Amino acid sequence: MPKNSKKEFSLFEKIAYCVLGALMIWGLTYTVLGLIADNLQVSSANNYLKQASDAIAKIFGLGFFGWGLIIFSIGAVLMVIILLVNARNTDRDYEKAQRRAARLARNRSSETQQIVEAEVKETKVE
């Protein structure tokens, strides 16, 4: 692709990147809360983050840290998939434009050759 070409993001891309970015921030927040809950130097009775993380772990099997990693990973994987799909579509459009330009250049060169041949044929006939 040319260096100076810039592709506009579609509405779907803008919305998807914003939503998935928010999902990744949510997962990162849970991960940080899990780390703080596990490493906070406070008694167990006063460590409310640890109590909340333990309650979530009791219900769902994982605490803040585990769910944060899962949510962050899902957001990252979906963002990469969208990026790859849009990159493939952009490459396809670029290749289509290149083929069209080559086809038009070939047609133009054949037209000029026909005109030259026609002029030569007219001059030979006497």
Tab-separated table of N, CA and C in Angstrom:
chain	number	residue	atom	x	y	z
A	1	MET	N	0.829	-1.177	0.000
A	1	MET	CA	0.000	0.000	0.000
A	1	MET	C	0.873	1.240	0.000
A	2	PRO	N	0.421	2.286	-0.650
A	2	PRO	CA	1.203	3.520	-0.614
A	2	PRO	C	1.322	4.063	0.801
A	3	LYS	N	2.437	4.746	1.036
A	3	LYS	CA	2.705	5.232	2.387
A	3	LYS	C	1.727	6.312	2.829
A	4	ASN	N	1.270	7.130	1.899
A	4	ASN	CA	0.450	8.261	2.279
A	4	ASN	C	-1.049	7.977	2.249
A	5	SER	N	-1.454	6.758	1.930
A	5	SER	CA	-2.890	6.465	1.895
A	5	SER	C	-3.397	6.204	3.308
A	6	LYS	N	-4.562	6.761	3.584
A	6	LYS	CA	-5.166	6.583	4.896
A	6	LYS	C	-6.582	6.072	4.700
A	7	LYS	N	-6.921	5.031	5.419
A	7	LYS	CA	-8.249	4.454	5.319
A	7	LYS	C	-9.103	4.977	6.456
A	8	GLU	N	-10.300	5.370	6.108
A	8	GLU	CA	-11.247	5.813	7.119
A	8	GLU	C	-11.831	4.586	7.821
A	9	PHE	N	-12.048	4.710	9.118
A	9	PHE	CA	-12.678	3.637	9.859
A	9	PHE	C	-14.173	3.649	9.593
A	10	SER	N	-14.747	2.472	9.436
A	10	SER	CA	-16.189	2.398	9.268
A	10	SER	C	-16.867	2.585	10.628
A	11	LEU	N	-18.157	2.794	10.590
A	11	LEU	CA	-18.904	2.988	11.828
A	11	LEU	C	-18.821	1.735	12.701
A	12	PHE	N	-18.900	0.563	12.076
A	12	PHE	CA	-18.793	-0.691	12.825
A	12	PHE	C	-17.451	-0.784	13.541
A	13	GLU	N	-16.372	-0.420	12.839
A	13	GLU	CA	-15.042	-0.483	13.455
A	13	GLU	C	-14.937	0.457	14.648
A	14	LYS	N	-15.434	1.676	14.480
A	14	LYS	CA	-15.364	2.643	15.578
A	14	LYS	C	-16.118	2.145	16.804
A	15	ILE	N	-17.336	1.658	16.586
A	15	ILE	CA	-18.145	1.173	17.706
A	15	ILE	C	-17.503	-0.062	18.331
A	16	ALA	N	-17.036	-0.982	17.498
A	16	ALA	CA	-16.447	-2.224	18.008
A	16	ALA	C	-15.188	-1.942	18.820
A	17	TYR	N	-14.318	-1.060	18.323
A	17	TYR	CA	-13.101	-0.753	19.064
A	17	TYR	C	-13.409	-0.057	20.380
A	18	CYS	N	-14.414	0.818	20.389
A	18	CYS	CA	-14.788	1.495	21.647
A	18	CYS	C	-15.355	0.498	22.658
A	19	VAL	N	-16.257	-0.368	22.203
A	19	VAL	CA	-16.871	-1.345	23.114
A	19	VAL	C	-15.825	-2.329	23.623
A	20	LEU	N	-14.986	-2.830	22.738
A	20	LEU	CA	-13.969	-3.790	23.163
A	20	LEU	C	-12.894	-3.129	24.019
A	21	GLY	N	-12.601	-1.867	23.758
A	21	GLY	CA	-11.672	-1.143	24.622
A	21	GLY	C	-12.239	-0.998	26.027
A	22	ALA	N	-13.537	-0.693	26.110
A	22	ALA	CA	-14.179	-0.602	27.420
A	22	ALA	C	-14.174	-1.961	28.116
A	23	LEU	N	-14.397	-3.033	27.349
A	23	LEU	CA	-14.364	-4.386	27.918
A	23	LEU	C	-12.977	-4.709	28.463
A	24	MET	N	-11.948	-4.310	27.733
A	24	MET	CA	-10.585	-4.566	28.196
A	24	MET	C	-10.247	-3.737	29.436
A	25	ILE	N	-10.737	-2.512	29.490
A	25	ILE	CA	-10.517	-1.689	30.686
A	25	ILE	C	-11.229	-2.307	31.880
A	26	TRP	N	-12.424	-2.833	31.666
A	26	TRP	CA	-13.168	-3.510	32.728
A	26	TRP	C	-12.369	-4.708	33.247
A	27	GLY	N	-11.843	-5.526	32.334
A	27	GLY	CA	-11.029	-6.669	32.735
A	27	GLY	C	-9.760	-6.256	33.449
A	28	LEU	N	-9.131	-5.196	32.973
A	28	LEU	CA	-7.920	-4.699	33.631
A	28	LEU	C	-8.229	-4.190	35.038
A	29	THR	N	-9.384	-3.549	35.195
A	29	THR	CA	-9.792	-3.066	36.514
A	29	THR	C	-10.002	-4.231	37.475
A	30	TYR	N	-10.678	-5.265	37.014
A	30	TYR	CA	-10.874	-6.442	37.872
A	30	TYR	C	-9.540	-7.077	38.242
A	31	THR	N	-8.618	-7.138	37.286
A	31	THR	CA	-7.309	-7.726	37.565
A	31	THR	C	-6.557	-6.919	38.617
A	32	VAL	N	-6.565	-5.611	38.481
A	32	VAL	CA	-5.880	-4.755	39.455
A	32	VAL	C	-6.551	-4.867	40.819
A	33	LEU	N	-7.890	-4.891	40.841
A	33	LEU	CA	-8.586	-5.057	42.123
A	33	LEU	C	-8.227	-6.387	42.776
A	34	GLY	N	-8.098	-7.441	41.984
A	34	GLY	CA	-7.701	-8.738	42.520
A	34	GLY	C	-6.305	-8.709	43.105
A	35	LEU	N	-5.387	-8.037	42.418
A	35	LEU	CA	-4.024	-7.920	42.933
A	35	LEU	C	-3.985	-7.105	44.220
A	36	ILE	N	-4.728	-6.020	44.238
A	36	ILE	CA	-4.772	-5.198	45.453
A	36	ILE	C	-5.397	-5.987	46.603
A	37	ALA	N	-6.466	-6.718	46.322
A	37	ALA	CA	-7.139	-7.486	47.369
A	37	ALA	C	-6.205	-8.537	47.967
A	38	ASP	N	-5.419	-9.185	47.132
A	38	ASP	CA	-4.523	-10.232	47.628
A	38	ASP	C	-3.309	-9.679	48.371
A	39	ASN	N	-2.874	-8.479	48.025
A	39	ASN	CA	-1.631	-7.958	48.582
A	39	ASN	C	-1.812	-6.795	49.542
A	40	LEU	N	-3.028	-6.442	49.864
A	40	LEU	CA	-3.271	-5.323	50.765
A	40	LEU	C	-2.901	-5.732	52.189
A	41	GLN	N	-2.115	-4.904	52.843
A	41	GLN	CA	-1.627	-5.213	54.182
A	41	GLN	C	-2.599	-4.678	55.244
A	42	VAL	N	-3.774	-5.298	55.287
A	42	VAL	CA	-4.827	-4.915	56.236
A	42	VAL	C	-5.372	-6.217	56.812
A	43	SER	N	-5.930	-6.144	57.986
A	43	SER	CA	-6.504	-7.354	58.577
A	43	SER	C	-7.658	-7.856	57.708
A	44	SER	N	-7.938	-9.129	57.799
A	44	SER	CA	-8.979	-9.741	56.971
A	44	SER	C	-10.354	-9.139	57.213
A	45	ALA	N	-10.616	-8.687	58.417
A	45	ALA	CA	-11.921	-8.101	58.734
A	45	ALA	C	-12.100	-6.749	58.042
A	46	ASN	N	-11.016	-6.028	57.799
A	46	ASN	CA	-11.095	-4.711	57.178
A	46	ASN	C	-10.779	-4.718	55.682
A	47	ASN	N	-10.409	-5.850	55.133
A	47	ASN	CA	-10.062	-5.945	53.721
A	47	ASN	C	-11.330	-6.285	52.919
A	48	TYR	N	-12.061	-5.256	52.553
A	48	TYR	CA	-13.332	-5.457	51.862
A	48	TYR	C	-13.146	-5.969	50.437
A	49	LEU	N	-12.055	-5.601	49.797
A	49	LEU	CA	-11.796	-6.128	48.457
A	49	LEU	C	-11.573	-7.640	48.507
A	50	LYS	N	-10.845	-8.108	49.497
A	50	LYS	CA	-10.602	-9.550	49.634
A	50	LYS	C	-11.902	-10.281	49.938
A	51	GLN	N	-12.756	-9.677	50.755
A	51	GLN	CA	-14.040	-10.297	51.065
A	51	GLN	C	-14.916	-10.378	49.814
A	52	ALA	N	-14.915	-9.314	48.997
A	52	ALA	CA	-15.703	-9.331	47.758
A	52	ALA	C	-15.137	-10.345	46.769
A	53	SER	N	-13.825	-10.408	46.673
A	53	SER	CA	-13.191	-11.360	45.772
A	53	SER	C	-13.481	-12.797	46.213
A	54	ASP	N	-13.446	-13.038	47.508
A	54	ASP	CA	-13.770	-14.373	48.023
A	54	ASP	C	-15.225	-14.725	47.782
A	55	ALA	N	-16.128	-13.745	47.914
A	55	ALA	CA	-17.550	-13.998	47.655
A	55	ALA	C	-17.788	-14.348	46.191
A	56	ILE	N	-17.111	-13.628	45.291
A	56	ILE	CA	-17.231	-13.928	43.856
A	56	ILE	C	-16.627	-15.295	43.559
A	57	ALA	N	-15.507	-15.613	44.207
A	57	ALA	CA	-14.874	-16.917	44.005
A	57	ALA	C	-15.762	-18.045	44.515
A	58	LYS	N	-16.480	-17.777	45.573
A	58	LYS	CA	-17.371	-18.794	46.115
A	58	LYS	C	-18.534	-19.069	45.154
A	59	ILE	N	-19.045	-18.032	44.513
A	59	ILE	CA	-20.184	-18.179	43.601
A	59	ILE	C	-19.739	-18.709	42.235
A	60	PHE	N	-18.716	-18.086	41.646
A	60	PHE	CA	-18.332	-18.391	40.266
A	60	PHE	C	-17.073	-19.233	40.135
A	61	GLY	N	-16.350	-19.440	41.186
A	61	GLY	CA	-15.152	-20.264	41.124
A	61	GLY	C	-13.867	-19.489	40.906
A	62	LEU	N	-13.956	-18.237	40.526
A	62	LEU	CA	-12.777	-17.399	40.326
A	62	LEU	C	-13.015	-16.050	40.994
A	63	GLY	N	-11.935	-15.459	41.490
A	63	GLY	CA	-12.039	-14.145	42.115
A	63	GLY	C	-11.866	-13.035	41.092
A	64	PHE	N	-11.598	-11.825	41.601
A	64	PHE	CA	-11.423	-10.669	40.731
A	64	PHE	C	-10.299	-10.875	39.722
A	65	PHE	N	-9.179	-11.401	40.190
A	65	PHE	CA	-8.013	-11.544	39.319
A	65	PHE	C	-8.303	-12.481	38.147
A	66	GLY	N	-8.878	-13.631	38.428
A	66	GLY	CA	-9.175	-14.606	37.371
A	66	GLY	C	-10.175	-14.084	36.359
A	67	TRP	N	-11.265	-13.488	36.858
A	67	TRP	CA	-12.266	-12.944	35.938
A	67	TRP	C	-11.715	-11.759	35.156
A	68	GLY	N	-10.860	-10.980	35.773
A	68	GLY	CA	-10.247	-9.863	35.058
A	68	GLY	C	-9.400	-10.325	33.888
A	69	LEU	N	-8.626	-11.387	34.120
A	69	LEU	CA	-7.810	-11.925	33.032
A	69	LEU	C	-8.675	-12.486	31.906
A	70	ILE	N	-9.749	-13.168	32.263
A	70	ILE	CA	-10.640	-13.751	31.248
A	70	ILE	C	-11.310	-12.649	30.436
A	71	ILE	N	-11.848	-11.642	31.101
A	71	ILE	CA	-12.537	-10.553	30.404
A	71	ILE	C	-11.568	-9.779	29.520
A	72	PHE	N	-10.387	-9.490	30.031
A	72	PHE	CA	-9.376	-8.780	29.246
A	72	PHE	C	-8.975	-9.599	28.022
A	73	SER	N	-8.784	-10.896	28.195
A	73	SER	CA	-8.377	-11.764	27.077
A	73	SER	C	-9.456	-11.833	26.007
A	74	ILE	N	-10.711	-11.932	26.420
A	74	ILE	CA	-11.809	-11.963	25.441
A	74	ILE	C	-11.827	-10.673	24.631
A	75	GLY	N	-11.691	-9.538	25.297
A	75	GLY	CA	-11.666	-8.261	24.580
A	75	GLY	C	-10.502	-8.164	23.612
A	76	ALA	N	-9.327	-8.610	24.037
A	76	ALA	CA	-8.138	-8.539	23.180
A	76	ALA	C	-8.279	-9.454	21.966
A	77	VAL	N	-8.784	-10.667	22.167
A	77	VAL	CA	-8.935	-11.613	21.053
A	77	VAL	C	-9.956	-11.088	20.048
A	78	LEU	N	-11.080	-10.569	20.521
A	78	LEU	CA	-12.089	-10.033	19.607
A	78	LEU	C	-11.572	-8.819	18.850
A	79	MET	N	-10.776	-7.991	19.515
A	79	MET	CA	-10.210	-6.821	18.847
A	79	MET	C	-9.231	-7.249	17.751
A	80	VAL	N	-8.433	-8.250	18.013
A	80	VAL	CA	-7.495	-8.744	17.000
A	80	VAL	C	-8.252	-9.344	15.815
A	81	ILE	N	-9.333	-10.074	16.084
A	81	ILE	CA	-10.128	-10.660	15.001
A	81	ILE	C	-10.709	-9.571	14.117
A	82	ILE	N	-11.277	-8.539	14.716
A	82	ILE	CA	-11.840	-7.434	13.930
A	82	ILE	C	-10.747	-6.732	13.132
A	83	LEU	N	-9.602	-6.535	13.736
A	83	LEU	CA	-8.488	-5.898	13.047
A	83	LEU	C	-8.038	-6.730	11.844
A	84	LEU	N	-7.949	-8.042	11.998
A	84	LEU	CA	-7.525	-8.909	10.896
A	84	LEU	C	-8.549	-8.932	9.763
A	85	VAL	N	-9.833	-8.969	10.106
A	85	VAL	CA	-10.878	-8.982	9.083
A	85	VAL	C	-10.846	-7.679	8.289
A	86	ASN	N	-10.723	-6.560	8.972
A	86	ASN	CA	-10.691	-5.277	8.274
A	86	ASN	C	-9.410	-5.107	7.470
A	87	ALA	N	-8.300	-5.640	7.950
A	87	ALA	CA	-7.050	-5.588	7.185
A	87	ALA	C	-7.178	-6.410	5.907
A	88	ARG	N	-7.813	-7.575	5.998
A	88	ARG	CA	-8.020	-8.400	4.813
A	88	ARG	C	-8.899	-7.679	3.793
A	89	ASN	N	-9.958	-7.022	4.263
A	89	ASN	CA	-10.837	-6.292	3.352
A	89	ASN	C	-10.109	-5.118	2.707
A	90	THR	N	-9.277	-4.436	3.457
A	90	THR	CA	-8.511	-3.320	2.905
A	90	THR	C	-7.518	-3.815	1.866
A	91	ASP	N	-6.842	-4.917	2.149
A	91	ASP	CA	-5.911	-5.486	1.173
A	91	ASP	C	-6.635	-5.923	-0.091
A	92	ARG	N	-7.817	-6.506	0.064
A	92	ARG	CA	-8.601	-6.935	-1.086
A	92	ARG	C	-8.991	-5.733	-1.944
A	93	ASP	N	-9.414	-4.639	-1.325
A	93	ASP	CA	-9.768	-3.434	-2.075
A	93	ASP	C	-8.551	-2.854	-2.784
A	94	TYR	N	-7.410	-2.863	-2.109
A	94	TYR	CA	-6.185	-2.333	-2.713
A	94	TYR	C	-5.770	-3.174	-3.918
A	95	GLU	N	-5.823	-4.493	-3.784
A	95	GLU	CA	-5.458	-5.365	-4.898
A	95	GLU	C	-6.435	-5.213	-6.054
A	96	LYS	N	-7.708	-5.029	-5.756
A	96	LYS	CA	-8.712	-4.822	-6.800
A	96	LYS	C	-8.409	-3.535	-7.570
A	97	ALA	N	-8.035	-2.469	-6.852
A	97	ALA	CA	-7.691	-1.209	-7.506
A	97	ALA	C	-6.433	-1.369	-8.368
A	98	GLN	N	-5.470	-2.139	-7.892
A	98	GLN	CA	-4.251	-2.369	-8.667
A	98	GLN	C	-4.544	-3.151	-9.947
A	99	ARG	N	-5.395	-4.171	-9.844
A	99	ARG	CA	-5.754	-4.946	-11.041
A	99	ARG	C	-6.504	-4.077	-12.045
A	100	ARG	N	-7.393	-3.225	-11.555
A	100	ARG	CA	-8.155	-2.347	-12.435
A	100	ARG	C	-7.226	-1.359	-13.128
A	101	ALA	N	-6.276	-0.795	-12.385
A	101	ALA	CA	-5.324	0.143	-12.984
A	101	ALA	C	-4.479	-0.556	-14.049
A	102	ALA	N	-4.052	-1.773	-13.775
A	102	ALA	CA	-3.258	-2.518	-14.755
A	102	ALA	C	-4.096	-2.834	-15.994
A	103	ARG	N	-5.339	-3.196	-15.790
A	103	ARG	CA	-6.225	-3.508	-16.910
A	103	ARG	C	-6.475	-2.257	-17.755
A	104	LEU	N	-6.697	-1.111	-17.121
A	104	LEU	CA	-6.904	0.125	-17.871
A	104	LEU	C	-5.649	0.538	-18.620
A	105	ALA	N	-4.484	0.358	-17.996
A	105	ALA	CA	-3.226	0.689	-18.666
A	105	ALA	C	-3.005	-0.211	-19.869
A	106	ARG	N	-3.354	-1.474	-19.738
A	106	ARG	CA	-3.211	-2.410	-20.851
A	106	ARG	C	-4.159	-2.034	-21.981
A	107	ASN	N	-5.381	-1.646	-21.652
A	107	ASN	CA	-6.351	-1.247	-22.674
A	107	ASN	C	-5.905	0.031	-23.379
A	108	ARG	N	-5.363	0.980	-22.636
A	108	ARG	CA	-4.894	2.228	-23.237
A	108	ARG	C	-3.730	1.976	-24.184
A	109	SER	N	-2.819	1.093	-23.786
A	109	SER	CA	-1.671	0.822	-24.656
A	109	SER	C	-2.110	0.081	-25.910
A	110	SER	N	-3.087	-0.796	-25.823
A	110	SER	CA	-3.568	-1.502	-27.014
A	110	SER	C	-4.323	-0.551	-27.933
A	111	GLU	N	-5.032	0.447	-27.367
A	111	GLU	CA	-5.734	1.421	-28.199
A	111	GLU	C	-4.739	2.275	-28.982
A	112	THR	N	-3.655	2.685	-28.357
A	112	THR	CA	-2.668	3.507	-29.061
A	112	THR	C	-1.977	2.696	-30.141
A	113	GLN	N	-1.760	1.415	-29.913
A	113	GLN	CA	-1.148	0.572	-30.941
A	113	GLN	C	-2.094	0.425	-32.127
A	114	GLN	N	-3.387	0.281	-31.896
A	114	GLN	CA	-4.353	0.145	-32.991
A	114	GLN	C	-4.414	1.422	-33.809
A	115	ILE	N	-4.333	2.565	-33.141
A	115	ILE	CA	-4.372	3.831	-33.861
A	115	ILE	C	-3.130	3.973	-34.721
A	116	VAL	N	-1.980	3.619	-34.194
A	116	VAL	CA	-0.745	3.704	-34.969
A	116	VAL	C	-0.789	2.748	-36.143
A	117	GLU	N	-1.269	1.532	-35.949
A	117	GLU	CA	-1.363	0.560	-37.033
A	117	GLU	C	-2.339	1.034	-38.091
A	118	ALA	N	-3.423	1.654	-37.693
A	118	ALA	CA	-4.400	2.148	-38.650
A	118	ALA	C	-3.787	3.251	-39.500
A	119	GLU	N	-3.003	4.128	-38.885
A	119	GLU	CA	-2.359	5.189	-39.648
A	119	GLU	C	-1.338	4.615	-40.611
A	120	VAL	N	-0.626	3.611	-40.196
A	120	VAL	CA	0.363	2.998	-41.078
A	120	VAL	C	-0.326	2.336	-42.262
A	121	LYS	N	-1.428	1.676	-42.021
A	121	LYS	CA	-2.155	1.015	-43.101
A	121	LYS	C	-2.707	2.036	-44.077
A	122	GLU	N	-3.125	3.167	-43.619
A	122	GLU	CA	-3.663	4.188	-44.515
A	122	GLU	C	-2.569	4.772	-45.385
A	123	THR	N	-1.388	4.909	-44.865
A	123	THR	CA	-0.317	5.504	-45.666
A	123	THR	C	0.223	4.529	-46.692
A	124	LYS	N	0.118	3.231	-46.452
A	124	LYS	CA	0.642	2.256	-47.401
A	124	LYS	C	-0.281	2.080	-48.594
A	125	VAL	N	-1.553	2.287	-48.404
A	125	VAL	CA	-2.493	2.112	-49.500
A	125	VAL	C	-2.411	3.318	-50.431
A	126	GLU	N	-2.202	3.024	-51.776
A	126	GLU	CA	-2.094	4.113	-52.735
A	126	GLU	C	-3.037	3.938	-53.871
